[in-house]
Tab-separated table of C-alpha atoms (C1' of nucleotides) in Angstrom:
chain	number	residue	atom	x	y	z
A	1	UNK	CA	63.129	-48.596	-0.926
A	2	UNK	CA	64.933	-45.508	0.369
A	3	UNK	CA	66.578	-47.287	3.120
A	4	UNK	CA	67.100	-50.244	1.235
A	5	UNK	CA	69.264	-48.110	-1.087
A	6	UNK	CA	70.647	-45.583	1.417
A	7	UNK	CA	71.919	-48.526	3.437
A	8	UNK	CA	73.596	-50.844	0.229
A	9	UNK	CA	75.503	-47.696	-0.586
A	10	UNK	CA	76.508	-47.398	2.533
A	11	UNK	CA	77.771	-50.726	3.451
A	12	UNK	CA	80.400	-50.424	0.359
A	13	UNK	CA	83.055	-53.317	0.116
A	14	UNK	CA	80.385	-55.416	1.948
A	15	UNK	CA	80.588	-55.228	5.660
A	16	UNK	CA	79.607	-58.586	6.129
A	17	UNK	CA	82.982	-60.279	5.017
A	18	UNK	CA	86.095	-60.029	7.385
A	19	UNK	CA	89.261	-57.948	6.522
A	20	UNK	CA	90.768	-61.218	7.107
A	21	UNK	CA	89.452	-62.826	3.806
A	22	UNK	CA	90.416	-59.718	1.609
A	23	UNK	CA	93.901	-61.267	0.639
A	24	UNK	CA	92.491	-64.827	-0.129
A	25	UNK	CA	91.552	-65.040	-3.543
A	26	UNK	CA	88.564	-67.139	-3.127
A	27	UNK	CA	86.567	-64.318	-0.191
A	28	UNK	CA	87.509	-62.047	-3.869
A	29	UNK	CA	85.521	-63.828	-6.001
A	30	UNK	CA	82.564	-63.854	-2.928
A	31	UNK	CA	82.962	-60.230	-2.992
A	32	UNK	CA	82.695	-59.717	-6.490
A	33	UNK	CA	79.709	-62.282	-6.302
A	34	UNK	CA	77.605	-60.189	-3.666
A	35	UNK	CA	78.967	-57.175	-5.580
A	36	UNK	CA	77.117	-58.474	-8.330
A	37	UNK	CA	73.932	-59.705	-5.998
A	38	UNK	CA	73.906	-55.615	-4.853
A	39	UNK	CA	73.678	-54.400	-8.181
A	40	UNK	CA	71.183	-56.476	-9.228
A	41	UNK	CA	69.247	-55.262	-6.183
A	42	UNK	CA	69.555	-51.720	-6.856
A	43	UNK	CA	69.015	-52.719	-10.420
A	44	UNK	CA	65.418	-54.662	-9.866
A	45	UNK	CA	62.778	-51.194	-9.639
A	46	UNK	CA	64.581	-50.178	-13.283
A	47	UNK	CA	63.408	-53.372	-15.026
A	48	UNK	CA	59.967	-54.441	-16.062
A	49	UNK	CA	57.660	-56.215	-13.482
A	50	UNK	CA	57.795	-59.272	-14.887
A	51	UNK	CA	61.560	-59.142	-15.221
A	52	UNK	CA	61.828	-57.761	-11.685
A	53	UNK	CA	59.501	-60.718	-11.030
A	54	UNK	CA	62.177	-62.846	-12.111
A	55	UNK	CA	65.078	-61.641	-11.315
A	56	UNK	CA	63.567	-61.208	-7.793
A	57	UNK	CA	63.038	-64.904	-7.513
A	58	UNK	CA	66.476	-65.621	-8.789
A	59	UNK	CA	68.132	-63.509	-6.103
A	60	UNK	CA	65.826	-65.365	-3.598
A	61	UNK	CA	67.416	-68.445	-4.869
A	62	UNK	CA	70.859	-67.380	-4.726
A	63	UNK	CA	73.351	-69.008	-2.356
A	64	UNK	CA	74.205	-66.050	-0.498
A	65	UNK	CA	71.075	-65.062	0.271
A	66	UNK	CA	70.629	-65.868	3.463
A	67	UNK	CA	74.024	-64.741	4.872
A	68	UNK	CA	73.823	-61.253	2.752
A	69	UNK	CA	69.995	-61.261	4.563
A	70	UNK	CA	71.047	-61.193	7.625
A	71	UNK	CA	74.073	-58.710	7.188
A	72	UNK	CA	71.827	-55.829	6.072
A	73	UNK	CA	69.143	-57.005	8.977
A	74	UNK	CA	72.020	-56.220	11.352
A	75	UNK	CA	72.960	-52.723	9.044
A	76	UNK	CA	69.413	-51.446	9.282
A	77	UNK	CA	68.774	-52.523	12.932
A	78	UNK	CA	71.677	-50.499	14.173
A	79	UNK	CA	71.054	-47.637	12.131
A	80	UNK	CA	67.068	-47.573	12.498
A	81	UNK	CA	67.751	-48.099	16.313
A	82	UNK	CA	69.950	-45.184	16.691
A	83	UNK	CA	67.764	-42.988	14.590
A	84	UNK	CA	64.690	-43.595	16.893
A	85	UNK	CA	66.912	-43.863	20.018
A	86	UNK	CA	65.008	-46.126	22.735
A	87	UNK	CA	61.683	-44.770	22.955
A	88	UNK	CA	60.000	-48.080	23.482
A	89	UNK	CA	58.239	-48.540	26.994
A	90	UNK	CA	55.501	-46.442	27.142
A	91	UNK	CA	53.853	-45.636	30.913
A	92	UNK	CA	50.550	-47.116	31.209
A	93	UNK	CA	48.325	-44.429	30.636
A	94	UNK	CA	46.667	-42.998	33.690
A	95	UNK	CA	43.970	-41.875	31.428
A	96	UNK	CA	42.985	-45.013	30.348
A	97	UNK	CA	43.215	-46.678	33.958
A	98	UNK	CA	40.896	-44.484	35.449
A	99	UNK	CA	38.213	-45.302	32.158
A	100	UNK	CA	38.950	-48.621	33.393
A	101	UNK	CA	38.507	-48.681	36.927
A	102	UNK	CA	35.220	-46.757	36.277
A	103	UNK	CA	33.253	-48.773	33.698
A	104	UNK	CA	34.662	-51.653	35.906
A	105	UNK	CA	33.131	-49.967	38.891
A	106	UNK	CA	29.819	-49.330	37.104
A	107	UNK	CA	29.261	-53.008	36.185
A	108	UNK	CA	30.359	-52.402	32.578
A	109	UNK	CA	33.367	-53.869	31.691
A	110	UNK	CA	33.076	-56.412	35.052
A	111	UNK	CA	31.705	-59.596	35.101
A	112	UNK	CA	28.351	-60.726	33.227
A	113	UNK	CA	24.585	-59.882	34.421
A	114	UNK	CA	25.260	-61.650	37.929
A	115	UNK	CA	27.326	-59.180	39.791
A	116	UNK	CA	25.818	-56.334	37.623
A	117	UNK	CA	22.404	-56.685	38.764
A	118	UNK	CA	23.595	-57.771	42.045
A	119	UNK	CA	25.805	-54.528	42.525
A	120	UNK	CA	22.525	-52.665	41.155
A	121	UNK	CA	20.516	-54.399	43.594
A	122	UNK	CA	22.717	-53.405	46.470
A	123	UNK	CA	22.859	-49.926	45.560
A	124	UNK	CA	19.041	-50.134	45.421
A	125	UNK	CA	18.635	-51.080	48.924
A	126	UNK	CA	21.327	-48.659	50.042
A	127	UNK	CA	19.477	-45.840	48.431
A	128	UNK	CA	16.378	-47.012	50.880
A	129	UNK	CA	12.783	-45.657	49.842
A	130	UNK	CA	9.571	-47.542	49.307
A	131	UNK	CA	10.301	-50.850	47.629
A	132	UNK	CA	8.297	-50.707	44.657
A	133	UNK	CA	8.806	-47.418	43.161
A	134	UNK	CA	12.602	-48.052	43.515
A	135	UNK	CA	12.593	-51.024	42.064
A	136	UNK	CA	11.239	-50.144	39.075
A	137	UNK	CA	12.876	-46.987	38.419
A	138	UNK	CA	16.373	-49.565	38.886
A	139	UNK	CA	14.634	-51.913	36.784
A	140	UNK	CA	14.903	-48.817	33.767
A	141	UNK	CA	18.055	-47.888	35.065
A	142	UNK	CA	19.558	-51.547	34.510
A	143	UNK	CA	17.714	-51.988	31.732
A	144	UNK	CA	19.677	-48.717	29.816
A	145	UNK	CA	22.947	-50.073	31.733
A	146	UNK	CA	22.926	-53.008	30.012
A	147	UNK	CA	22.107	-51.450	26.857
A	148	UNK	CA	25.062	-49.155	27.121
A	149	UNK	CA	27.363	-52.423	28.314
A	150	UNK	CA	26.609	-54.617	24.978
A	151	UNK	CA	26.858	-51.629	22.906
A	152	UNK	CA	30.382	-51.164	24.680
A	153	UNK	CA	31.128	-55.005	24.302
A	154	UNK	CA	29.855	-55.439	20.536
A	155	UNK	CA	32.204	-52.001	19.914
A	156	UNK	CA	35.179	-53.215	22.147
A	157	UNK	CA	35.195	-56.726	20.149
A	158	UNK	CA	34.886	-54.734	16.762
A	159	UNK	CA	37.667	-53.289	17.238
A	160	UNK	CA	39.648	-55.746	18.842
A	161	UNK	CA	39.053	-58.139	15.729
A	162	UNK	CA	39.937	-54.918	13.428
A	163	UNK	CA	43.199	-54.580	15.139
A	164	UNK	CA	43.958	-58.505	14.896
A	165	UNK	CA	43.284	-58.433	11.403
A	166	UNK	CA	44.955	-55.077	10.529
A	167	UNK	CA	47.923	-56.749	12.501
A	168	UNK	CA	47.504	-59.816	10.631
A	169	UNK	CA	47.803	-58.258	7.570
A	170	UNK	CA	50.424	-55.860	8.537
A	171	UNK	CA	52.634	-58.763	9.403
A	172	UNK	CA	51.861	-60.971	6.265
A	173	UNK	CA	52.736	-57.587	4.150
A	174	UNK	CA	56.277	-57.607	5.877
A	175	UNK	CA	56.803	-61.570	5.953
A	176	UNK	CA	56.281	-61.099	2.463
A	177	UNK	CA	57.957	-57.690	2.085
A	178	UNK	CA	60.994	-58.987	3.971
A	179	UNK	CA	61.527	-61.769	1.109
A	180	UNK	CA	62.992	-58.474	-0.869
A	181	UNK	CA	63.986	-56.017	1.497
A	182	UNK	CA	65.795	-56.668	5.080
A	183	UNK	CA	63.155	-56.919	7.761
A	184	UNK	CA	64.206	-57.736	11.235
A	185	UNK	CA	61.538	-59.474	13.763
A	186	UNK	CA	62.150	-56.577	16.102
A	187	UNK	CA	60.585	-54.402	13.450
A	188	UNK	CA	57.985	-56.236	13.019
A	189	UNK	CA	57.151	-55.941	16.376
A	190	UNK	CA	57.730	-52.532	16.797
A	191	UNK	CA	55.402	-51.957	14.095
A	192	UNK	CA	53.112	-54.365	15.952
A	193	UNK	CA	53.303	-52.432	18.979
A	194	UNK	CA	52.515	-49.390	16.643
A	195	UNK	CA	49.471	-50.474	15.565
A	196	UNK	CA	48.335	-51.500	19.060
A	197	UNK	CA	48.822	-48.678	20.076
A	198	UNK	CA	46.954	-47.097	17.785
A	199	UNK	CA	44.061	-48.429	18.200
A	200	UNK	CA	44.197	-48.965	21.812
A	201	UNK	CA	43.398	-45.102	21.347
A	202	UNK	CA	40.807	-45.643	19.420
A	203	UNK	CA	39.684	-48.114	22.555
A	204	UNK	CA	40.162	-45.203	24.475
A	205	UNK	CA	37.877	-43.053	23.074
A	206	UNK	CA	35.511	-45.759	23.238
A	207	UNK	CA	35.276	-45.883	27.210
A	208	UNK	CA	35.506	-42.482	27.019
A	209	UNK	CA	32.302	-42.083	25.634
A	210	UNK	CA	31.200	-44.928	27.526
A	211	UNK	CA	31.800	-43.764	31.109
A	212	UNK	CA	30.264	-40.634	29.682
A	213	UNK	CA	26.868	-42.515	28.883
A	214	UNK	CA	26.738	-44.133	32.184
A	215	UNK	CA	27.544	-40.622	34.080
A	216	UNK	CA	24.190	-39.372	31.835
A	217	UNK	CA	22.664	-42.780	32.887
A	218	UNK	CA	23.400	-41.982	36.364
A	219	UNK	CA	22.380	-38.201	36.605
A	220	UNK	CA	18.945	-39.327	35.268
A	221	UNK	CA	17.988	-41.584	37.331
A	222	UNK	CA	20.019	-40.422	40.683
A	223	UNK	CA	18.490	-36.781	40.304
A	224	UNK	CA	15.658	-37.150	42.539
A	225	UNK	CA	14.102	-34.180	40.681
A	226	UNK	CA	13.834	-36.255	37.681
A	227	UNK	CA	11.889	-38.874	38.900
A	228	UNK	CA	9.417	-36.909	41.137
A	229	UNK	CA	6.019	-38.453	42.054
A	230	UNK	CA	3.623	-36.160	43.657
A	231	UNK	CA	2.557	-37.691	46.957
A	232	UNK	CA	-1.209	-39.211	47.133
A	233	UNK	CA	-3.928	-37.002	48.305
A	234	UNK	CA	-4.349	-38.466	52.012
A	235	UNK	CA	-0.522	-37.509	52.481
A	236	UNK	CA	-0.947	-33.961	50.647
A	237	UNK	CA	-4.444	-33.598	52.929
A	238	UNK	CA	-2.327	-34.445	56.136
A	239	UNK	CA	-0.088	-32.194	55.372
A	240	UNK	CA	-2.324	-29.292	53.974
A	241	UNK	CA	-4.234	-29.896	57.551
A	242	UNK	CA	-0.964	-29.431	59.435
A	243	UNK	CA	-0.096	-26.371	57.907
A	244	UNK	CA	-3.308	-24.723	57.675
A	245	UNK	CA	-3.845	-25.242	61.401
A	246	UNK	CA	-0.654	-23.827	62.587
A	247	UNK	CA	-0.687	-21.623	60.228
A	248	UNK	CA	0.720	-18.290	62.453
A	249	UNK	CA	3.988	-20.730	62.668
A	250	UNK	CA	4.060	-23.604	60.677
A	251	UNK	CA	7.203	-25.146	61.345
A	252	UNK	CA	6.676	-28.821	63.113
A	253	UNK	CA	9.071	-29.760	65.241
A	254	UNK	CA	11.401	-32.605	64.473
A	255	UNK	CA	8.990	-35.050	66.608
A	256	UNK	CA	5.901	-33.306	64.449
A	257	UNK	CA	7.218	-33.762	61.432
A	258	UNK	CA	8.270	-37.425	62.398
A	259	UNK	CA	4.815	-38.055	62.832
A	260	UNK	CA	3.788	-36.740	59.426
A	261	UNK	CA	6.255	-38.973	57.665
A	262	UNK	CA	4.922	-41.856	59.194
A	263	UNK	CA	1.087	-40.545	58.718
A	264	UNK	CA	1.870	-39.700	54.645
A	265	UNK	CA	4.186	-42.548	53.783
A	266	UNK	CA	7.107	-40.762	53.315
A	267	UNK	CA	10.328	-39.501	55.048
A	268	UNK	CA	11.145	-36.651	57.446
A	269	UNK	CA	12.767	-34.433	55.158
A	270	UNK	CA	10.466	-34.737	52.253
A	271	UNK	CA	8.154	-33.448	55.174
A	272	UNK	CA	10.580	-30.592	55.367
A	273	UNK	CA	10.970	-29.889	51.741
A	274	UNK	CA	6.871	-29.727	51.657
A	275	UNK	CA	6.645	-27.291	54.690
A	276	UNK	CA	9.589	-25.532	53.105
A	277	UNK	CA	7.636	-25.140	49.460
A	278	UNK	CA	4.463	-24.572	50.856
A	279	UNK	CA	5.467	-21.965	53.587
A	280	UNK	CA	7.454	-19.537	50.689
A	281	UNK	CA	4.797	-20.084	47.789
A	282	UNK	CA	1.721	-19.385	50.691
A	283	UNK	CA	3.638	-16.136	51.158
A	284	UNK	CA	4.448	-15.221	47.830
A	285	UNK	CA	0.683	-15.373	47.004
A	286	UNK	CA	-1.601	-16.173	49.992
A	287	UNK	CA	-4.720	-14.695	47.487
A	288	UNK	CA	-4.070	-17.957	45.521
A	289	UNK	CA	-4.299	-20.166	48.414
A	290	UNK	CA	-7.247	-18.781	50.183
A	291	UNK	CA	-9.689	-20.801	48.972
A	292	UNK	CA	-7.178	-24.362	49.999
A	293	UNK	CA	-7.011	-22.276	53.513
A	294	UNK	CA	-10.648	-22.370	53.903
A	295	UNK	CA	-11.233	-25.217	52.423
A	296	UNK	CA	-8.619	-26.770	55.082
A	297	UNK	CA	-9.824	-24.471	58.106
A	298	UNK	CA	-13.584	-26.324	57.539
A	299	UNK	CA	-11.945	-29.446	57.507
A	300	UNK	CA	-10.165	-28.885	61.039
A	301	UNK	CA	-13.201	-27.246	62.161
A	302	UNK	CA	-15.280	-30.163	61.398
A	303	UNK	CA	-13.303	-32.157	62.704
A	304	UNK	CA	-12.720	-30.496	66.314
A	305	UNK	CA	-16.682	-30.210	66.468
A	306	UNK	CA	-16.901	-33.971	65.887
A	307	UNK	CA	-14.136	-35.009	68.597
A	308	UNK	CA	-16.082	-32.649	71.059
A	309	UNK	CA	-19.428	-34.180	70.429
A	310	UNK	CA	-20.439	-30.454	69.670
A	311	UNK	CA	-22.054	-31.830	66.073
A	312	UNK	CA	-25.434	-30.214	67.148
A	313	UNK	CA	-24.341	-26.509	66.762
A	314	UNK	CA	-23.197	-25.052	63.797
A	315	UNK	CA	-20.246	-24.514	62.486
A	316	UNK	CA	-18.018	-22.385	64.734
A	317	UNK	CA	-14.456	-22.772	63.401
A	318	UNK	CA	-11.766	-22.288	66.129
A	319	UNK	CA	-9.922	-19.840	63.412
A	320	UNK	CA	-5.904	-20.619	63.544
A	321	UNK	CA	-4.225	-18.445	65.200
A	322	UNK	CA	-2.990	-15.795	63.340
A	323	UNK	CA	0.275	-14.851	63.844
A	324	UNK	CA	3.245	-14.147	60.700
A	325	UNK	CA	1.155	-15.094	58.271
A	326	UNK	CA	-2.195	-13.900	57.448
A	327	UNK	CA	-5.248	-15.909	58.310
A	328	UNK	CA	-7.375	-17.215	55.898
A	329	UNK	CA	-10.679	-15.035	55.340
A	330	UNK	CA	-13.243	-17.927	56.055
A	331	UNK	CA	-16.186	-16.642	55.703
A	332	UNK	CA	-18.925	-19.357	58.355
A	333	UNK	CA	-21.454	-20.358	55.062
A	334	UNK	CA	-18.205	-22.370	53.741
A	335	UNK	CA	-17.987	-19.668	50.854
A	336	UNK	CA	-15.446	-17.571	49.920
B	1	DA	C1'	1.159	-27.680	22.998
B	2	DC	C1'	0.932	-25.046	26.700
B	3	DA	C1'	0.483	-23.354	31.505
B	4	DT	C1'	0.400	-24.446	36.076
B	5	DA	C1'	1.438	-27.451	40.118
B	6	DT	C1'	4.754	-29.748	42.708
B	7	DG	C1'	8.668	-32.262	44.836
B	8	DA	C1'	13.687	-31.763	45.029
B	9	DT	C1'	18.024	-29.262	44.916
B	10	DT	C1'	20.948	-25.418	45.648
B	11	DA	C1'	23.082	-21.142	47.441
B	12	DA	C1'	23.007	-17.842	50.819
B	13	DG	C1'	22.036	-16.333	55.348
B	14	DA	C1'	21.084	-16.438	60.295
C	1	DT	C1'	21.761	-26.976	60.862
C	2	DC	C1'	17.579	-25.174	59.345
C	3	DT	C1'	15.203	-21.696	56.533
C	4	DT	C1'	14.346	-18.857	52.529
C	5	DA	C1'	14.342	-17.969	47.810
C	6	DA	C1'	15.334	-19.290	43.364
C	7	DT	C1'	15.468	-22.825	40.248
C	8	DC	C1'	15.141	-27.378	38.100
C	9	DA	C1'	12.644	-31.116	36.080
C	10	DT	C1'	8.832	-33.535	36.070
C	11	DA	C1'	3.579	-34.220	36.672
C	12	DT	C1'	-0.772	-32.772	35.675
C	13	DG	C1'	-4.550	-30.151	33.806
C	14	DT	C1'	-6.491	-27.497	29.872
DNA sequence: ACATATGATTAAGA
DNA sequence: TCTTAATCATATGT
């Protein structure tokens, strides 16, 4: 209403009607008529509803409606236009592109199941390992993707039918509103592009939280540490034999520990990473290990006597050589 | 539930 | 680049 007002008073004698029809006595009588039409306007929020109901319609009806429409449309598009200045086009937001490009990246805004699972699948056998265990643990992780993508869908669509409807509405209010008070289309789609805006933020914070899920998703099941299987006990005796028998320098070579991985079923460097744990927690407490030290030095022992066809005689371990770290006290009866 | 074992990761150093 | 040492996060045993 403030404009509304602000804006008759300032159009005065009527903008809308050319100096040229000032003189001619009939463009008087149209001025006095929209004179009239004015004050009635201002008039309307003094009366009752229902009057103001009435009177409301009347105007509606009035001849000059239309024209006088249209003349304060123009008033209040120049003035709300210079107020504002031309603030319209807004940069696409860098922000939201990279949300974008990443939950399109991760298989969640993309395409349906097919190239999700098939991008999964991909990254599955680029990630190598043994077949089955990967599998599964992808299996989980699509599983929890997929969660996270029809949550993001069911919320996306939510809001995308709130914003349709709150536009909706928004425009029937000022298709209706602008039967009373001078609306021009452009306003109506500035306020439009309001509103979109709006809750494209809202949208925003949506894939926000989004990409954040999937970067959780990801962490869980990329960390290696979180998904750590201990190796079976043939590969953890292989290895135990290895070290235990070279045990004044137990660091196999890259061909040695080659042939590990292949004897335990797993790769080179999770050879490394077991020489690597054992070697520091043997020396940070050998007196804890002793016992797997004899235990192992029998086993070798037993061993070499069977390859030499020595099984006759008893037990006379071939004690590892002793060298930076201490040799297991193996006492011949097997105890400790 | 808790402690211990264990595979993986990381930073620092040689 | 490989190792050590510390640390993480889970697995396993009690």
């Amino acid at each position: 209403m403030d404009d509304q007002t602000r804006m008759l008073a300032s159009m005065g004698g009527l903008g809308g009607l050319s100096q040229a029809d000032v003189g001619d006595p009939d463009s008087v009588r149209k001025q006095q008529d929209i004179g009239d039409i004015l004050q009635q306007i201002m008039a309307i929020t003094d009366e009752s509803l229902d009057e103001a109901q009435a009177r409301k319609h009347a105007l509606n009806c009035h001849r000059m409606k239309p024209a006088l429409f249209s003349v304060l449309c123009e008033i209040k598009e120049k003035t709300v236009l210079s107020i504002r200045g031309v603030q319209e086009e807004d940069p696409p937001d860098p922000q939201i592109m990279r949300l974008d490009n990443m939950l399109l990246a991760e298989g969640v805004s993309g395409p349906e199941k097919g190239g999700g699972s098939a991008a999964a699948a991909a990254a599955a056998a680029a990630a190598g390992g043994s077949p089955n265990d990967s599998s599964i643990e992808h299996s989980d992780y699509r599983a929890k993707l997929a969660q996270i993508r029809q949550i993001y869908h069911s919320e996306l669509e939510k809001y995308e039918q709130a914003c349709s409807e709150f536009t909706n509405h928004v425009m029937n209010l000022l298709r209706e509103q602008s039967r009373t008070r001078p609306i021009s289309p452009k306003e109506i789609e500035r306020m439009v592009a309001i509103i979109h805006r709006k809750f494209s933020s809202i949208q925003m914070q949506l894939k926000q939280s989004t990409c954040e899920a999937v970067m959780i998703l990801r962490s869980r099941f990329l960390d290696a540490r979180r998904k750590r299987r201990n190796f079976n006990k043939q590969a953890t005796e292989v290895l135990n034999e290895y070290f235990y028998s070279h045990l004044s320098n137990p660091y196999p070579s890259e061909e040695a520990k080659e042939e590990l991985a292949k004897k335990c079923g797993i790769t080179v460097s999770q050879v490394s990473n077991w020489f690597g744990n054992k070697r520091i927690r043997y020396k940070k407490n050998i007196g804890k290990f002793q016992e797997e030290a004899n235990l192992y030095a029998v086993k070798t022992a037993v061993d070499a006597a069977n390859v030499s066809a020595q099984a006759s005689q008893a037990n006379s371990p071939a004690t590892p050589n002793s060298g930076g770290y201490p040799a297991p006290c193996y006492t011949p009866d097997g105890r400790l």
